[in-house]
Coordinates of C-alpha atoms in Angstrom, one line a residue:
M28 CA -6.0 27.1 -5.6
N29 CA -8.0 24.5 -7.4
V30 CA -8.7 21.7 -4.9
T31 CA -10.8 18.8 -6.3
K32 CA -12.9 16.7 -4.0
K33 CA -13.2 13.1 -5.0
T34 CA -16.3 11.0 -5.1
P35 CA -16.6 7.7 -3.2
E36 CA -16.0 5.9 -6.4
E37 CA -12.9 7.9 -7.2
I38 CA -11.5 7.3 -3.7
A39 CA -12.2 3.6 -4.2
A40 CA -10.0 3.7 -7.3
M41 CA -7.3 5.7 -5.4
R42 CA -7.5 3.0 -2.6
V43 CA -6.4 0.4 -5.2
A44 CA -3.5 2.5 -6.3
G45 CA -2.5 3.3 -2.7
R46 CA -2.5 -0.4 -1.7
L47 CA -0.3 -1.2 -4.7
A48 CA 2.2 1.5 -3.7
A49 CA 2.2 0.2 -0.1
D50 CA 2.7 -3.3 -1.4
V51 CA 5.9 -2.2 -3.3
L52 CA 7.4 -1.0 -0.1
E53 CA 6.6 -4.3 1.6
M54 CA 8.0 -6.3 -1.3
I55 CA 11.3 -4.5 -1.5
T56 CA 12.1 -4.7 2.2
P57 CA 14.2 -7.9 2.2
Y58 CA 16.3 -6.6 -0.7
V59 CA 17.6 -3.6 1.4
Q60 CA 20.9 -5.0 2.4
P61 CA 24.6 -3.9 2.5
G62 CA 26.2 -4.4 -0.9
V63 CA 23.0 -3.8 -2.9
S64 CA 23.0 -0.9 -5.3
T65 CA 20.1 1.5 -5.4
E66 CA 19.9 0.8 -9.2
E67 CA 19.1 -2.8 -8.3
L68 CA 16.3 -1.7 -6.0
D69 CA 14.9 0.4 -8.8
R70 CA 15.0 -2.5 -11.2
I71 CA 13.2 -4.8 -8.8
C72 CA 10.5 -2.3 -8.0
H73 CA 10.0 -1.4 -11.7
Q74 CA 9.6 -5.0 -12.7
Y75 CA 7.2 -5.6 -9.8
I76 CA 5.0 -2.6 -10.6
V77 CA 4.9 -3.2 -14.3
E78 CA 4.7 -7.0 -14.5
V79 CA 3.1 -8.1 -11.3
Q80 CA 0.8 -5.2 -10.5
D81 CA 0.1 -4.2 -14.1
A82 CA 0.6 -0.6 -13.1
I83 CA 2.8 2.3 -14.0
P84 CA 5.7 3.8 -12.0
A85 CA 4.7 7.5 -11.9
P86 CA 8.2 8.9 -11.4
L87 CA 9.7 7.4 -14.6
N88 CA 10.1 10.3 -17.1
Y89 CA 8.0 12.6 -14.9
N90 CA 9.5 16.0 -15.7
G91 CA 12.6 14.1 -16.9
F92 CA 13.2 12.0 -13.8
P93 CA 15.1 9.0 -15.1
K94 CA 14.0 6.2 -12.7
S95 CA 10.9 4.4 -11.3
I96 CA 11.5 5.1 -7.6
C97 CA 13.4 7.6 -5.5
T98 CA 16.2 6.3 -3.3
S99 CA 17.5 8.8 -0.8
V100 CA 20.4 7.8 1.4
N101 CA 21.7 9.4 4.6
E102 CA 22.0 13.2 4.0
V103 CA 19.8 13.0 0.8
I104 CA 16.5 14.6 1.8
C105 CA 14.5 13.6 -1.3
H106 CA 14.5 12.8 -5.0
G107 CA 17.7 10.6 -4.9
I108 CA 18.2 9.0 -8.3
P109 CA 18.9 5.2 -8.2
S110 CA 22.4 4.4 -9.5
D111 CA 24.6 1.3 -9.9
K112 CA 27.4 3.4 -8.3
K113 CA 25.4 3.9 -5.1
I114 CA 26.1 0.8 -3.1
L115 CA 24.3 0.5 0.3
K116 CA 26.6 0.0 3.2
E117 CA 26.2 -1.1 6.8
G118 CA 24.7 1.7 8.9
D119 CA 23.0 3.6 6.1
L120 CA 19.6 5.2 6.3
L121 CA 17.5 4.7 3.1
N122 CA 14.3 6.2 2.1
I123 CA 12.4 4.6 -0.8
D124 CA 9.6 6.7 -2.4
V125 CA 7.1 4.9 -4.6
T126 CA 4.2 6.3 -6.7
V127 CA 2.1 3.9 -8.6
I128 CA -0.5 4.8 -11.3
K129 CA -3.4 2.3 -11.6
D130 CA -6.3 2.9 -13.9
G131 CA -5.3 6.6 -14.1
W132 CA -5.1 7.2 -10.3
H133 CA -2.0 7.8 -8.2
G134 CA -0.9 6.3 -4.9
D135 CA 2.2 7.9 -3.3
T136 CA 4.1 6.7 -0.3
N137 CA 7.5 6.4 1.2
R138 CA 9.3 5.0 4.3
M139 CA 12.7 4.7 5.9
Y140 CA 14.8 1.5 6.0
Y141 CA 17.8 0.6 8.1
V142 CA 20.7 -1.0 6.2
G143 CA 22.1 -3.5 8.6
E144 CA 22.8 -2.2 12.0
V145 CA 22.2 1.5 12.4
Q146 CA 23.3 3.9 15.1
D147 CA 20.9 4.9 17.8
H148 CA 20.9 8.6 16.8
A149 CA 19.8 7.6 13.3
K150 CA 17.1 5.4 14.6
R151 CA 15.8 8.2 16.8
L152 CA 15.6 10.6 13.8
C153 CA 13.6 8.0 11.8
R154 CA 11.3 7.4 14.8
V155 CA 10.6 11.0 15.5
T156 CA 9.9 11.7 11.8
Q157 CA 7.4 8.9 11.7
E158 CA 5.8 10.3 14.8
C159 CA 5.5 13.7 13.1
L160 CA 3.6 12.0 10.2
Y161 CA 1.3 10.0 12.6
K162 CA 0.5 13.1 14.8
A163 CA -0.4 15.0 11.6
I164 CA -2.6 12.1 10.4
E165 CA -4.5 12.0 13.7
L166 CA -5.6 15.7 13.1
V167 CA -7.0 15.2 9.6
R168 CA -10.8 15.5 9.5
P169 CA -13.3 18.0 8.1
G170 CA -12.7 21.4 9.6
C171 CA -9.0 20.9 10.3
M172 CA -6.8 23.6 8.7
L173 CA -3.7 22.7 6.7
S174 CA -1.8 25.0 9.0
D175 CA -2.8 22.8 11.9
I176 CA -1.0 19.9 10.2
G177 CA 2.2 22.0 9.6
T178 CA 2.1 23.3 13.2
I179 CA 2.0 19.9 14.9
I180 CA 4.7 18.5 12.7
A181 CA 7.1 21.3 13.3
K182 CA 6.3 21.4 17.0
H183 CA 7.2 17.7 17.5
A184 CA 10.3 17.9 15.4
R185 CA 11.6 21.0 17.1
A186 CA 10.8 19.7 20.6
N187 CA 13.2 16.8 19.7
H188 CA 15.9 19.3 18.5
Y189 CA 15.4 18.6 14.8
S190 CA 14.6 21.0 11.9
V191 CA 11.9 20.9 9.3
V192 CA 12.6 21.1 5.6
E193 CA 10.6 24.1 4.2
E194 CA 11.3 24.0 0.4
Y195 CA 9.6 20.7 -0.3
C196 CA 6.1 19.6 0.8
G197 CA 3.1 17.3 0.5
H198 CA 0.5 17.9 -2.2
G199 CA -2.9 17.1 -3.5
I200 CA -3.1 13.9 -5.5
G201 CA -5.5 12.0 -7.7
R202 CA -5.5 11.7 -11.4
G203 CA -2.6 14.1 -11.2
F204 CA 0.7 13.3 -9.5
H205 CA 0.9 16.7 -7.9
E206 CA -2.4 18.7 -7.4
D207 CA -3.5 21.5 -5.2
P208 CA -3.1 22.1 -2.3
Q209 CA 0.5 22.3 -1.2
V210 CA 0.8 20.7 2.2
L211 CA 3.6 22.5 4.1
H212 CA 5.1 20.8 7.1
Y213 CA 5.5 24.0 9.2
G214 CA 2.6 26.2 10.4
E215 CA 4.2 29.6 9.9
G216 CA 4.5 28.9 6.1
Y217 CA 0.7 29.5 5.8
N218 CA -1.3 32.7 5.3
R219 CA -4.8 33.6 4.1
R220 CA -4.0 32.7 0.5
N221 CA -2.6 29.2 1.0
D222 CA -4.3 27.9 4.1
L223 CA -7.3 25.7 3.7
K224 CA -10.0 24.1 5.7
L225 CA -10.2 20.4 5.0
E226 CA -13.5 18.9 3.6
E227 CA -14.7 15.4 2.9
G228 CA -13.3 14.1 -0.4
M229 CA -10.0 15.9 -0.4
T230 CA -7.0 13.7 -1.1
F231 CA -3.4 14.7 -0.5
T232 CA -0.1 13.5 0.9
I233 CA 1.7 14.4 4.1
E234 CA 5.4 13.7 3.9
P235 CA 7.5 15.5 6.5
M236 CA 11.3 15.8 5.8
I237 CA 13.1 16.2 9.1
N238 CA 16.8 17.0 9.4
A239 CA 19.1 16.1 12.3
G240 CA 20.9 19.4 11.8
K241 CA 19.8 22.7 10.1
K242 CA 16.8 23.0 7.8
H243 CA 18.9 24.3 4.9
T244 CA 18.9 22.3 1.7
K245 CA 21.1 22.0 -1.4
L246 CA 20.0 20.9 -4.9
N247 CA 22.5 19.0 -7.0
M248 CA 22.7 21.2 -10.1
K249 CA 24.3 18.4 -12.1
D250 CA 21.4 16.0 -12.0
G251 CA 18.7 18.6 -11.2
W252 CA 17.0 16.4 -8.7
T253 CA 18.9 15.2 -5.7
V254 CA 18.3 17.4 -2.6
T255 CA 20.7 17.1 0.3
T256 CA 21.1 18.7 3.7
K257 CA 23.4 21.7 3.3
D258 CA 25.3 20.7 6.5
R259 CA 25.5 17.0 5.3
R260 CA 23.7 15.8 8.5
L261 CA 21.2 13.0 8.3
S262 CA 17.6 13.5 7.0
A263 CA 14.5 11.3 7.3
Q264 CA 11.1 11.2 5.6
W265 CA 7.8 9.2 5.8
E266 CA 4.8 9.7 3.5
H267 CA 1.3 8.6 3.1
T268 CA -1.6 9.4 0.7
M269 CA -4.9 10.0 2.5
A270 CA -8.5 11.0 1.9
V271 CA -10.6 13.1 4.2
T272 CA -13.7 11.2 5.3
A273 CA -17.0 12.4 6.8
D274 CA -15.6 12.1 10.3
G275 CA -11.9 11.7 10.0
V276 CA -9.3 10.2 7.6
E277 CA -8.6 7.1 5.6
V278 CA -4.9 6.5 4.9
L279 CA -4.9 5.0 1.4
T280 CA -1.3 3.8 1.5
A281 CA -1.3 2.3 5.0
R282 CA 0.7 -0.9 5.5
P283 CA -0.4 -3.8 7.7
D284 CA 2.0 -3.0 10.5
E285 CA 0.5 0.5 11.0
P286 CA -2.2 1.5 13.5
F287 CA -4.5 3.0 11.0
Y288 CA -4.4 0.1 8.5
Q289 CA -8.0 -1.0 7.6
G290 CA -7.3 -4.3 5.8

């Protein structure tokens, strides 16, 4: 495992990328409406990232991914491909995942959106998933183990009768989109080879994917990207990029409405 610790200057550059990524999620919010296609959301985000932010949408052509953002609706866990055939409808849950490259550094974040009026059970899944992320963020500091992060996420999800996706995880990030370490969202996935004690300067994402039903996933073999719940139940995800500081954590992709936003 090759985990790179960033200098204060490098983290400052990542802070810029992170704030741009967060800004995209804020910008796109009013466009999430019934009748809008996920292709249109991708088009708006792409134009904003390239023309307004003078940045690069990292997903576009990354390992062949064809779009600039991921749009995952309802039972889609992650890596949903925007399409003009996917029209949002009243009651849908939508996750938009944005990664921006600015001056060579990545900022990666995602959040859930309600399309119109959403049923209470769907809102509860989104809320608990966000709580899983926030509880994990509160643990991050020098000396914390990666397995501690996975343990607290899984404990909270399972206490609420949900399951944790195991095949997909958070990751180190910096000049690379996906760097070491892998950040698993369940504690029992760790062992002596892949667990890690956090140190100042480490940068990574935490991005729990929580299912209303079973944990099992299914990859769409036709497009090679879209991952759904095998039982077709709802899934939710929230993600932030963060840096370990001398005495805690800085969330580099925090939005103004969040408790750890630093302005």
